[in-house]
XYZ file of C-alpha atoms in Angstrom:
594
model
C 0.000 0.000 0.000
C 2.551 2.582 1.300
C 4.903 2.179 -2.265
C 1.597 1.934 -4.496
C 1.204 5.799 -4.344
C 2.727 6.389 -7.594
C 0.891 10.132 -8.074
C 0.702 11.498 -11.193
C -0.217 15.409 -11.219
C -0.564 18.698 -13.777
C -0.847 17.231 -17.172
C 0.489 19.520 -20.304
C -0.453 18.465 -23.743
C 1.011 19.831 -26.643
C 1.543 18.270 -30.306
C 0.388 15.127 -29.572
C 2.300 14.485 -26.863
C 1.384 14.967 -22.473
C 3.628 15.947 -20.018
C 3.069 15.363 -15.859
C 4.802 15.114 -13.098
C 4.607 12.233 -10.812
C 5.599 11.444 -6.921
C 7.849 8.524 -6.450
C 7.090 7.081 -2.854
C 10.030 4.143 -3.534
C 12.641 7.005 -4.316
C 12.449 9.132 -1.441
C 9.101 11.319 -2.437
C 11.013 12.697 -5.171
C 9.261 14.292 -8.137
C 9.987 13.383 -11.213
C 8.321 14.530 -15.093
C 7.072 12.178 -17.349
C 6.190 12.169 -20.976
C 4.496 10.355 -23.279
C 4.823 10.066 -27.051
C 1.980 10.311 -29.690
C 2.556 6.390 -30.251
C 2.412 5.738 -26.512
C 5.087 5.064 -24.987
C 6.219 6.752 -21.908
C 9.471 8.132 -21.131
C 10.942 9.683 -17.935
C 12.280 13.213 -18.612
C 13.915 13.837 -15.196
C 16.742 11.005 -13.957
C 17.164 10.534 -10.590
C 18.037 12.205 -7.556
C 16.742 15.451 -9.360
C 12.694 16.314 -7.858
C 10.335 18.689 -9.444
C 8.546 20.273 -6.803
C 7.814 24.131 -5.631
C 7.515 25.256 -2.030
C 5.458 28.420 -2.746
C 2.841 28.835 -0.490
C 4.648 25.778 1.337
C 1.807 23.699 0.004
C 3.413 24.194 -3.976
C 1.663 23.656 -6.805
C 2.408 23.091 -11.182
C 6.442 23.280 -10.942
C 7.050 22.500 -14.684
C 6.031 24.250 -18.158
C 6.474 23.103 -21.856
C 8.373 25.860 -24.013
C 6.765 25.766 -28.046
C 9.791 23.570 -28.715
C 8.679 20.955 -26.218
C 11.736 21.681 -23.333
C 10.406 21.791 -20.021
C 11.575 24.393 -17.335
C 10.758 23.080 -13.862
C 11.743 24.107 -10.185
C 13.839 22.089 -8.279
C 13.376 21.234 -4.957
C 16.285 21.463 -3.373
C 17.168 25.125 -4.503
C 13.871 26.266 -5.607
C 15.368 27.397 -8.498
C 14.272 27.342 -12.187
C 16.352 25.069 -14.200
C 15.741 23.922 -18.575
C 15.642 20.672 -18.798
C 17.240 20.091 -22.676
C 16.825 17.189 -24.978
C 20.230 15.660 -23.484
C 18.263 15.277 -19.761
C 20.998 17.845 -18.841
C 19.116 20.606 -16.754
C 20.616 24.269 -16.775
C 19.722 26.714 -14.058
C 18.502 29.887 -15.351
C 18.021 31.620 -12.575
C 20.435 32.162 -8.762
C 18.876 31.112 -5.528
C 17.410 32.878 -2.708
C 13.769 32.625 -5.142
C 11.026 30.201 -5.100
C 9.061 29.909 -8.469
C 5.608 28.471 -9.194
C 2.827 28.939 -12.060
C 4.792 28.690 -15.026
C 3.981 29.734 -17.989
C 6.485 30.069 -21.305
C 5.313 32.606 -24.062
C 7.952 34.588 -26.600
C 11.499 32.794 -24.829
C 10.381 33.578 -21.625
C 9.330 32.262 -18.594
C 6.089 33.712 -16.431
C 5.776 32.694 -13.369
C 4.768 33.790 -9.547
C 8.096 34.594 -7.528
C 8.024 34.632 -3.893
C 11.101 35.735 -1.770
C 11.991 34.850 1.749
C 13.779 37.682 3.407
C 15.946 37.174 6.256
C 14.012 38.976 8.811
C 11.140 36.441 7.737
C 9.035 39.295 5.289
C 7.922 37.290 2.251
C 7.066 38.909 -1.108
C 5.458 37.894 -4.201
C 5.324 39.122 -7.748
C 4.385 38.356 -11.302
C 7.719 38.048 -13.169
C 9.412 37.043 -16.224
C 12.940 34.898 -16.926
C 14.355 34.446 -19.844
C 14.734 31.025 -20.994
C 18.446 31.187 -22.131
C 18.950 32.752 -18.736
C 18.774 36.559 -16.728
C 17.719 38.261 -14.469
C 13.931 37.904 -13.363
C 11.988 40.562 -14.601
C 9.082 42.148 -12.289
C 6.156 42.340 -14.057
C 3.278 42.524 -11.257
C 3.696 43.755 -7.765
C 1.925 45.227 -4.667
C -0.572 42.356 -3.521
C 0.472 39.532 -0.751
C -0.396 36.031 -3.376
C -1.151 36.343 -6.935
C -1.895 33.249 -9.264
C -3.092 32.050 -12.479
C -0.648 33.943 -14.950
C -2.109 34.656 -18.327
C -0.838 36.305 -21.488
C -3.464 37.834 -24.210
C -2.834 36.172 -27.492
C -1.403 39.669 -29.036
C 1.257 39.984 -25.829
C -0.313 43.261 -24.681
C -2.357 41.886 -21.921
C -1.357 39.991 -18.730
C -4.371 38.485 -16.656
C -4.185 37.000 -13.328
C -5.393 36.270 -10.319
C -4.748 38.374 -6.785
C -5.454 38.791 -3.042
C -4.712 40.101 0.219
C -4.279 38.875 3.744
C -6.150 38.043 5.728
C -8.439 36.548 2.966
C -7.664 32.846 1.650
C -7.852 32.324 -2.386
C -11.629 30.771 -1.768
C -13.100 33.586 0.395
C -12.091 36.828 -1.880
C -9.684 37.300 -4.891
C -9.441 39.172 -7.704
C -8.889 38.994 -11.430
C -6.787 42.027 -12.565
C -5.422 42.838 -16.141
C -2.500 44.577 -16.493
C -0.885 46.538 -20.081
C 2.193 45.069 -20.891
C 2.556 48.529 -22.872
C 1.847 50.949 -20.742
C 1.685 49.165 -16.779
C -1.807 50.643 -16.135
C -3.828 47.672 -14.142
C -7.244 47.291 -13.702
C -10.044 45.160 -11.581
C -11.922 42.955 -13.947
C -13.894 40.734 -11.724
C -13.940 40.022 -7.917
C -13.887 41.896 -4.229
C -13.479 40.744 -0.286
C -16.700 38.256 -0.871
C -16.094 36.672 -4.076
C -13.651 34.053 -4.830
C -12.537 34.450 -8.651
C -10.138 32.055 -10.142
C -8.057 30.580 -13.290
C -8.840 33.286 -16.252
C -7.587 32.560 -19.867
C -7.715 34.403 -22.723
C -10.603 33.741 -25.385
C -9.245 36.411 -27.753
C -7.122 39.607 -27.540
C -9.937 41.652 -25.995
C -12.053 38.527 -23.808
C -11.867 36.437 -20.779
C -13.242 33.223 -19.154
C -12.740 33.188 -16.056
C -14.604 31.546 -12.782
C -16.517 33.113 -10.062
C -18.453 32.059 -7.211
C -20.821 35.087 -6.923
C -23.682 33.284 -7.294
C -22.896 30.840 -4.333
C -21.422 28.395 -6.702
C -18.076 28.181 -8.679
C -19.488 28.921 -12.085
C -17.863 29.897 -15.508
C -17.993 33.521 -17.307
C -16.838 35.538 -19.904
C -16.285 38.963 -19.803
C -14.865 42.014 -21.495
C -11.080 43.345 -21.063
C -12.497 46.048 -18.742
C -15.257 43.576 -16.711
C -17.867 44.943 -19.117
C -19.981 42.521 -20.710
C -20.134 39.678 -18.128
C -22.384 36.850 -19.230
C -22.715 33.309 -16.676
C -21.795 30.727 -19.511
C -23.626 27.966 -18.193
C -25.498 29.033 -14.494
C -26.086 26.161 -12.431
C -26.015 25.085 -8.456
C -22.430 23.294 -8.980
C -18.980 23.991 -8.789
C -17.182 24.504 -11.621
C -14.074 24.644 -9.964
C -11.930 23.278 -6.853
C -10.203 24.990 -4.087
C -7.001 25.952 -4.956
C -4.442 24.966 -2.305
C -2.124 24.648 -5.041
C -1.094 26.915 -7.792
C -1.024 26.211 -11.138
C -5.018 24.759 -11.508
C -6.898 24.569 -14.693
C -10.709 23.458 -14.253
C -11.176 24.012 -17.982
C -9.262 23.914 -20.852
C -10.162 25.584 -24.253
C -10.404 22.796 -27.052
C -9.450 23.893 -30.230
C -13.296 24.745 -31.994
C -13.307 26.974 -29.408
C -15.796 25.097 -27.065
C -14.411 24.506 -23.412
C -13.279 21.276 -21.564
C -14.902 21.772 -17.580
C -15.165 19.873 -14.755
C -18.693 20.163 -12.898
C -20.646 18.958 -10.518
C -21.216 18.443 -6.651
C -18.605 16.547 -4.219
C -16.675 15.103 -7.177
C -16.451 16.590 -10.699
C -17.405 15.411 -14.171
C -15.793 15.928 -17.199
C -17.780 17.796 -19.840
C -17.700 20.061 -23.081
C -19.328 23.653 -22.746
C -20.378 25.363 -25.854
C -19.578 29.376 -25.015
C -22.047 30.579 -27.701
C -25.360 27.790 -26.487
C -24.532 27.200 -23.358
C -24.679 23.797 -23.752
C -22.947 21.502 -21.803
C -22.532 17.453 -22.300
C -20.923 15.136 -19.963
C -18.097 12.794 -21.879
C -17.991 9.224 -21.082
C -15.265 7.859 -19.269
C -14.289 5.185 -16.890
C -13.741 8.084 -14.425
C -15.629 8.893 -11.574
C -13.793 12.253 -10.729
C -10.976 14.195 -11.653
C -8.625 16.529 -10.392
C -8.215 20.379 -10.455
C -6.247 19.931 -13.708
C -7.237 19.759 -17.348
C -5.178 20.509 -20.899
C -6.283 20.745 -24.274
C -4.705 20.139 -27.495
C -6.814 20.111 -30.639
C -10.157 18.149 -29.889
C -8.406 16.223 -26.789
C -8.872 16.352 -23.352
C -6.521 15.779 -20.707
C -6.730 15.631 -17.197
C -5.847 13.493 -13.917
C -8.782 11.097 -13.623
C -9.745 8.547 -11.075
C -12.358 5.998 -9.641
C -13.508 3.823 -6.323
C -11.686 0.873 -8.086
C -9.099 2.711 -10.628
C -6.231 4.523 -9.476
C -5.173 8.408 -10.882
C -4.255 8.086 -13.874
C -3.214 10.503 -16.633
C -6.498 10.217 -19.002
C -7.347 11.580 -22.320
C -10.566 12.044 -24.109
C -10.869 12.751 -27.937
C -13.828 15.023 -27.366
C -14.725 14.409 -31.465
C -14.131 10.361 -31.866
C -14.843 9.857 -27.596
C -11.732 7.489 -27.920
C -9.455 7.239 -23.912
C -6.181 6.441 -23.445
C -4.868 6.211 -20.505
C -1.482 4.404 -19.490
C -1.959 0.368 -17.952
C -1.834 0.893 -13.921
C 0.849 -2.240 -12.543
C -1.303 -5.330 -12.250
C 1.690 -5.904 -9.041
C 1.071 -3.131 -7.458
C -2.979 -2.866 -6.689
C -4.705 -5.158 -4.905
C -7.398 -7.574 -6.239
C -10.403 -5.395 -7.243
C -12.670 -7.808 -5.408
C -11.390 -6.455 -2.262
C -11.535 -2.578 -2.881
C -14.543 -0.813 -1.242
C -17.121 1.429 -3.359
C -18.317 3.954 -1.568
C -22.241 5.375 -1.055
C -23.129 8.979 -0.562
C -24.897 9.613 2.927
C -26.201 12.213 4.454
C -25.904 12.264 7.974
C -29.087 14.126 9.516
C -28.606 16.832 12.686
C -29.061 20.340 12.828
C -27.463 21.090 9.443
C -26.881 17.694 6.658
C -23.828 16.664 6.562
C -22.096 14.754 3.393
C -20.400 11.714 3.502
C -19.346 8.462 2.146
C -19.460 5.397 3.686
C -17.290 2.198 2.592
C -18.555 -0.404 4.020
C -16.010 -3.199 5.367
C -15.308 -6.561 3.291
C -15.951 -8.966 5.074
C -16.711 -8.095 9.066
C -14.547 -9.668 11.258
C -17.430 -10.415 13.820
C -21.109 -10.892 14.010
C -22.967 -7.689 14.867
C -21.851 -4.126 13.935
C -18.315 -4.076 12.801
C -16.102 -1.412 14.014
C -15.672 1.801 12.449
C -12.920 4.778 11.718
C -14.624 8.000 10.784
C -12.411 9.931 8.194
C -11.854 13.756 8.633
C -10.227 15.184 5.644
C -7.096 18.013 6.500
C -7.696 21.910 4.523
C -10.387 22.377 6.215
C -11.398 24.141 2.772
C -11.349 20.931 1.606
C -12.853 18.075 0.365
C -13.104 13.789 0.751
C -14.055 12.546 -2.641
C -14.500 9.064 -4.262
C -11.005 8.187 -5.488
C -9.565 5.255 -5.042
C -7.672 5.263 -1.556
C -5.498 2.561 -0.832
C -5.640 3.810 2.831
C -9.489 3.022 3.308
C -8.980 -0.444 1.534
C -6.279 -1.388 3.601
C -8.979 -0.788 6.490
C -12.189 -2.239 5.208
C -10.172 -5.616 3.711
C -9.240 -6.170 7.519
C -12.736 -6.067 8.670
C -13.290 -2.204 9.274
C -15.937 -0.145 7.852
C -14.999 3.426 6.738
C -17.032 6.976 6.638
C -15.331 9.778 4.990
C -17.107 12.970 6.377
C -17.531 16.092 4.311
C -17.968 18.525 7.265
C -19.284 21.976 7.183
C -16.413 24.130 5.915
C -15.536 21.414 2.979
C -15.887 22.220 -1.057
C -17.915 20.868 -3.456
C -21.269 22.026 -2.559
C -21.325 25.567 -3.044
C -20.024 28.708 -0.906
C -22.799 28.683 1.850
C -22.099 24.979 3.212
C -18.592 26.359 2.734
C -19.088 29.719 4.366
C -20.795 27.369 7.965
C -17.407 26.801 9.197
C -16.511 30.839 9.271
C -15.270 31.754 13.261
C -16.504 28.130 13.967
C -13.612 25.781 13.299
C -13.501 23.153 16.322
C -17.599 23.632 16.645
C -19.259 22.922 13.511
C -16.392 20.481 11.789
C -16.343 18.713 15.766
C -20.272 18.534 16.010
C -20.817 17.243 12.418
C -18.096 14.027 13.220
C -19.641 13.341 16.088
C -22.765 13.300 14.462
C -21.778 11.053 12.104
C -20.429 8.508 14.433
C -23.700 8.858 16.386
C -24.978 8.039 13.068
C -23.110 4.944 12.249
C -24.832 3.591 15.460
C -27.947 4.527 15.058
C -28.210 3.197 12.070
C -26.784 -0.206 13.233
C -24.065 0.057 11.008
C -21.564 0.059 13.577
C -20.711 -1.324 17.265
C -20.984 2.080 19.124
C -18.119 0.704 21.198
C -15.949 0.571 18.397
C -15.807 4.371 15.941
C -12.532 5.258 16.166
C -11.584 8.703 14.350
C -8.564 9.020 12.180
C -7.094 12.636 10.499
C -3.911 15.049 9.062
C -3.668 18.525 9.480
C -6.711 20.499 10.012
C -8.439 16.942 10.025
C -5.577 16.098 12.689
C -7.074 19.354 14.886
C -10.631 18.047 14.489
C -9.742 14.607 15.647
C -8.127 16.181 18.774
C -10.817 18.448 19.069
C -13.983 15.806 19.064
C -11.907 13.336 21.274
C -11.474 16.629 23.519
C -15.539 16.986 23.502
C -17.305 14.165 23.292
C -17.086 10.239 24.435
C -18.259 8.735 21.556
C -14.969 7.460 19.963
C -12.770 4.669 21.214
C -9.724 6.063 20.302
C -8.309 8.879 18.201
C -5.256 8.934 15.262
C -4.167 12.389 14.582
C -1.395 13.118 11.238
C 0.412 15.998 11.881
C -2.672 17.658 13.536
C -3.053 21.334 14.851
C -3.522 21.345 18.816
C -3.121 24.830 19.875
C -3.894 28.172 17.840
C -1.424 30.769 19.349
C 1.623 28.889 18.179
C -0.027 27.729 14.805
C -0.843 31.777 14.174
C 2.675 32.551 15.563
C 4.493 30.097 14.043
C 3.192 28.598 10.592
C 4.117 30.075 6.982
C 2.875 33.005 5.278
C 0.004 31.948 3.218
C -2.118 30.717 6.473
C -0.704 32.999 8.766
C -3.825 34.789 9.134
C -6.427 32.368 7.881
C -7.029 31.136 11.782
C -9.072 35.103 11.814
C -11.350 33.595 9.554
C -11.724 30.220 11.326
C -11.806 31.006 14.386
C -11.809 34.907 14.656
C -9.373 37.624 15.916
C -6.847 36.120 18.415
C -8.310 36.147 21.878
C -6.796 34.305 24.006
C -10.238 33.567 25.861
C -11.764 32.169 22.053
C -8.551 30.520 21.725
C -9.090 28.235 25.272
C -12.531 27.194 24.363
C -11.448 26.155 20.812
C -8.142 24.633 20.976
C -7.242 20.467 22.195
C -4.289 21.383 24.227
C -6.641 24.007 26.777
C -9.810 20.988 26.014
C -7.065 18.240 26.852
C -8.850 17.008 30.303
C -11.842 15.746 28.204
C -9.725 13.302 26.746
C -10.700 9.705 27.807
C -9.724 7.670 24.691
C -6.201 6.487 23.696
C -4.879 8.365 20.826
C -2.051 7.605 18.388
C -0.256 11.024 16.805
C 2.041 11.277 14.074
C 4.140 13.736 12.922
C 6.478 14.919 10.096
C 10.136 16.675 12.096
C 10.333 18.949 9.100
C 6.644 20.181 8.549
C 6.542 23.972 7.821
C 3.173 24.253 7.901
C 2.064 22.408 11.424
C 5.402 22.542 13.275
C 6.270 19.407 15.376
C 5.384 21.191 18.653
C 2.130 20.993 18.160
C 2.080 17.265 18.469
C 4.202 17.360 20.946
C 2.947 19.603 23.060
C -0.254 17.255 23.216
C 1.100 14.275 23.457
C 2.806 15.924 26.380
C -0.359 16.959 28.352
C -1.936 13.674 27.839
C 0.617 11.315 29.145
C 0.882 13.923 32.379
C -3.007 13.107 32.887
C -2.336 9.132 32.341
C -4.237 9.122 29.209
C -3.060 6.234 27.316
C -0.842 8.288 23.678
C 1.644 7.268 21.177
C 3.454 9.788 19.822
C 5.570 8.626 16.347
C 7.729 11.342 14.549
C 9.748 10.905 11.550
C 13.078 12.793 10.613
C 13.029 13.840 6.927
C 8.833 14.047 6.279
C 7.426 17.362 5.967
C 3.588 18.038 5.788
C 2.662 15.089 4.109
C 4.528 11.980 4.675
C 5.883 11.274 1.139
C 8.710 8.340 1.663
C 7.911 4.327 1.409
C 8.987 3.374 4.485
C 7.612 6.781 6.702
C 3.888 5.687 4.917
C 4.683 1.911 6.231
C 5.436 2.614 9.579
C 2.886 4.837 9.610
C 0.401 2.417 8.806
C 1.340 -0.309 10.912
C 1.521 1.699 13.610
C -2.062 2.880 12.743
C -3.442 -0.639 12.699
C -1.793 -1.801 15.822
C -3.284 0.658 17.456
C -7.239 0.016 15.816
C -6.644 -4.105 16.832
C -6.060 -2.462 20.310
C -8.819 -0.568 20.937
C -11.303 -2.457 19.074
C -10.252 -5.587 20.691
């Protein structure tokens, strides 16, 4: 399970032939770039130890582009910088450190791109700039906001369109798209304010723009003039048309080349379908795939995109949107499990004050007569969401006997911006009552022995877990990744791009807020063992916070195992961290549920 999470990510297609990168799990987590051919075959680009991978925003993002010759500039990890990758798999830097670079985007022999700096005294700035590709100076192009994404140049090169926003918002509570002259440096507004999340514009001509915008409570797509003027809702509709963007470097749609548009659309997970601008029109494509990622490329009348399913790994897929032929490369017989085994999941919604979504994945065979016990899922973000992908992590539960439900909380994506906007200055209330709800559910229902819900999560899913173990008796033990357990440190402590997204969650600090919120001041409700796990070089939840829990429940006698692993970061990404991990994880389940 742990070395089966070959990822593949941000597909480029171009002349036939698809780019992505992809996380190697048996090589250290390294990143490498792939390639295929227009016959088929597939060809590594980038030869070991080199890794592709940003650390803008911490959380990264697309670290590669294509140039019109088909090189590929990409970031490297270990110096963040920018490096050409030529046709003799020699890469040459093209730009010094002290720079991280993300977005990319090559147009006339240069690269665009977001730069963000790190400044001794710990200030971090970001701009819009240019590199050229045989080497220079960086160029700035667009400063004066805190984040900007979503690069894009008009098709004449007098235009630059992007994407912007200011602390303390978050990309998904208010942006803006901006367009700036490349002639002249005026810069206007186009689309977008505190209370409107507006993402991923392209160009459909020299003087038009699609862009997305959830002003009418739902991620939906538009076009609109140069100067905002004109804005028409392509194809209005309660779904999202769009996912959060954590990452930079997302595509939800991709322009084919008649001019209609590839989207993804839907509620929970997305759907791949062809939007005619002009009609409004929109028809799903059949695939294999129940979902698909934040991701999509078009080259001529093809489709390409991450896509995935309860029983089919992600796999780089493309659709010819004219013939409705797929490819998509042969997944290692060796390396999944029997497809017998893997759990399908069913949408639920778990009743209570508000509904709450969910999927359950019922367990293979149950290891007992009666109820079989259960571990309650809590996705990390929290602007987040669970979907339906296969996850080798759930199968390696339900194959042993124990049943699964992967919560959507309040505060998750995928159903619009008021079931997002219920976990504003709520976080540990709302995402805490709706998992206890569900596990109240689960027995209700008779679907599980209420003696046996254990609840299992990573990062913001980690602070829930601590949280709802903290408030409530319901769970017979709690497994917390890298999990946030106290809010003046996380505020104090974390990187730039959340620094102030806790105001939002929880509200101005206040150290009175903070103690009725956060696990470590809630600790003396804890009655459950609990099993935490942490990365020693995580930027984004710092070790402490594990610590310091793990710390206050051993001083009370509460029964804790605290595992931490040199080398892992937010995200454990290496073969044998995910292994011990895991076994660790279901030592501790046969313990409890025993």
């Amino acid at each position: 399970m742990a070395s089966a999470s070959v990822r593949p990510a941000w597909p480029t297609a171009q002349d036939g032939r698809v780019w992505w990168t992809e996380d190697r799990p048996d090589e250290g987590g390294r990143t490498t770039i792939m390639c295929r051919a227009p016959d088929g075959t597939c060809h590594e680009l980038l030869a070991a130890p080199w890794s592709a991978r940003t650390r803008v925003h911490e959380y990264g993002g697309r670290p590669y582009a294509v140039t019109p010759a088909g090189e590929v500039v990409f970031t490297r990890l270990e110096d963040q910088r920018l490096y050409l990758l030529g046709d003799n798999g020699e890469p040459k830097p093209l730009t010094s450190e002290g720079s991280r670079y993300a977005d990319l985007l090559v147009r006339d022999g240069q690269v665009w791109c977001v730069r963000e700096r790190h400044t001794e005294d710990g200030k971090v700035t970001r701009a819009i700039v240019t590199v050229p590709l045989d080497g220079g100076e960086p160029r700035e192009r667009v400063t004066g906001h805190d984040f900007y994404a979503s690069p894009a140049v008009s098709p004449d090169g007098r235009h630059l369109a992007y994407v912007c926003w200011n602390h303390p918002r978050m990309p998904w509570n208010g942006t803006e798209v901006r367009v700036t002259s490349l002639g002249t440096g005026e810069s206007w507004p186009v689309k977008g304010g505190p209370a409107e999340s507006v993402l991923a514009p392209s160009w459909r001509d020299d003087t038009r723009l699609y862009l997305v915008s959830d002003a009418s409570g739902w991620w939906n797509l538009y076009e609109t003039g140069l100067r905002g003027e004109g804005l028409r809702a392509l194809h209005p509709a309660e779904e999202e048309f769009a996912t959060a963007p954590w990452q930079l470097g997302g595509r939800p749609y991709a322009v084919l080349g008649d001019g209609r548009l590839a989207v993804l659309h839907g509620r929970g997970d997305l759907r791949l379908g062809v939007l005619d601008p002009e009609s409004g029109t929109l028809a799903d494509l059949e695939t294999p795939c129940g979902g698909w990622d934040g991701a999509l490329t078009a080259d001529g009348t093809s489709v390409t995109g991450i896509g995935y399913a309860a029983t089919l790994p992600r796999s780089v897929v493309t659709v010819d949107t004219a013939t409705g032929a797929i490819s998509r490369p042969r997944p290692d017989p060796g390396r999944l499990p029997d497809p017998a085994v893997l759990p399908v999941p069913r949408p639920v919604r778990v009743p209570g004050r508000e509904e709450v979504h969910a999927f359950l994945y019922p367990p293979y065979e149950p290891a007992t007569e009666g109820p079989p016990p259960y571990v309650i899922f809590v996705h990390g973000g929290p602007t987040s969401h669970a979907g339906t992908a296969l996850d080798l992590e759930k199968a390696f539960l339900t194959s042993r006997g124990i049943g699964v439900l992967d919560v959507n909380y309040g505060g998750s994506t995928g159903y619009g911006r008021a079931y997002r906007e219920r976990l504003r200055g709520q976080w540990g209330l709302v995402d805490v009552a709706d998992t206890v709800a569900a596990a109240e559910w689960l027995a209700a229902e008779g679907l599980a022995d209420p003696a046996r819900i254990a609840v299992r999560g990573g990062s913001a899913g980690g602070w829930t877990v601590m949280a709802a173990c903290c408030r409530s008796g319901v769970f017979a033990g709690g497994v917390s990744y890298y999990g946030v357990s106290a809010l003046g440190p996380l505020t104090a402590h974390t990187h730039d791009f959340e620094s102030r997204y806790v105001e939002w969650l929880v509200g101005p600090e206040d150290p009175a807020v903070y103690a009725e919120r956060e696990p470590l001041a809630l600790v003396g409700g804890v009655s459950c063992p609990m099993l935490l796990l942490q990365g020693l070089d995580d930027p984004v939840v710092p070790p402490e916070q594990s610590e310091a829990f793990a710390d206050a429940l051993s001083e009370r006698g509460v029964a804790c195992t605290y595992l931490a692993f040199e080398g892992e970061s937010h995200g454990f990404r290496r073969t044998e961290t995910r292994t011990a991990a895991l076994a660790a994880e279901l030592a501790f389940y046969q313990q409890i549920f025993s």
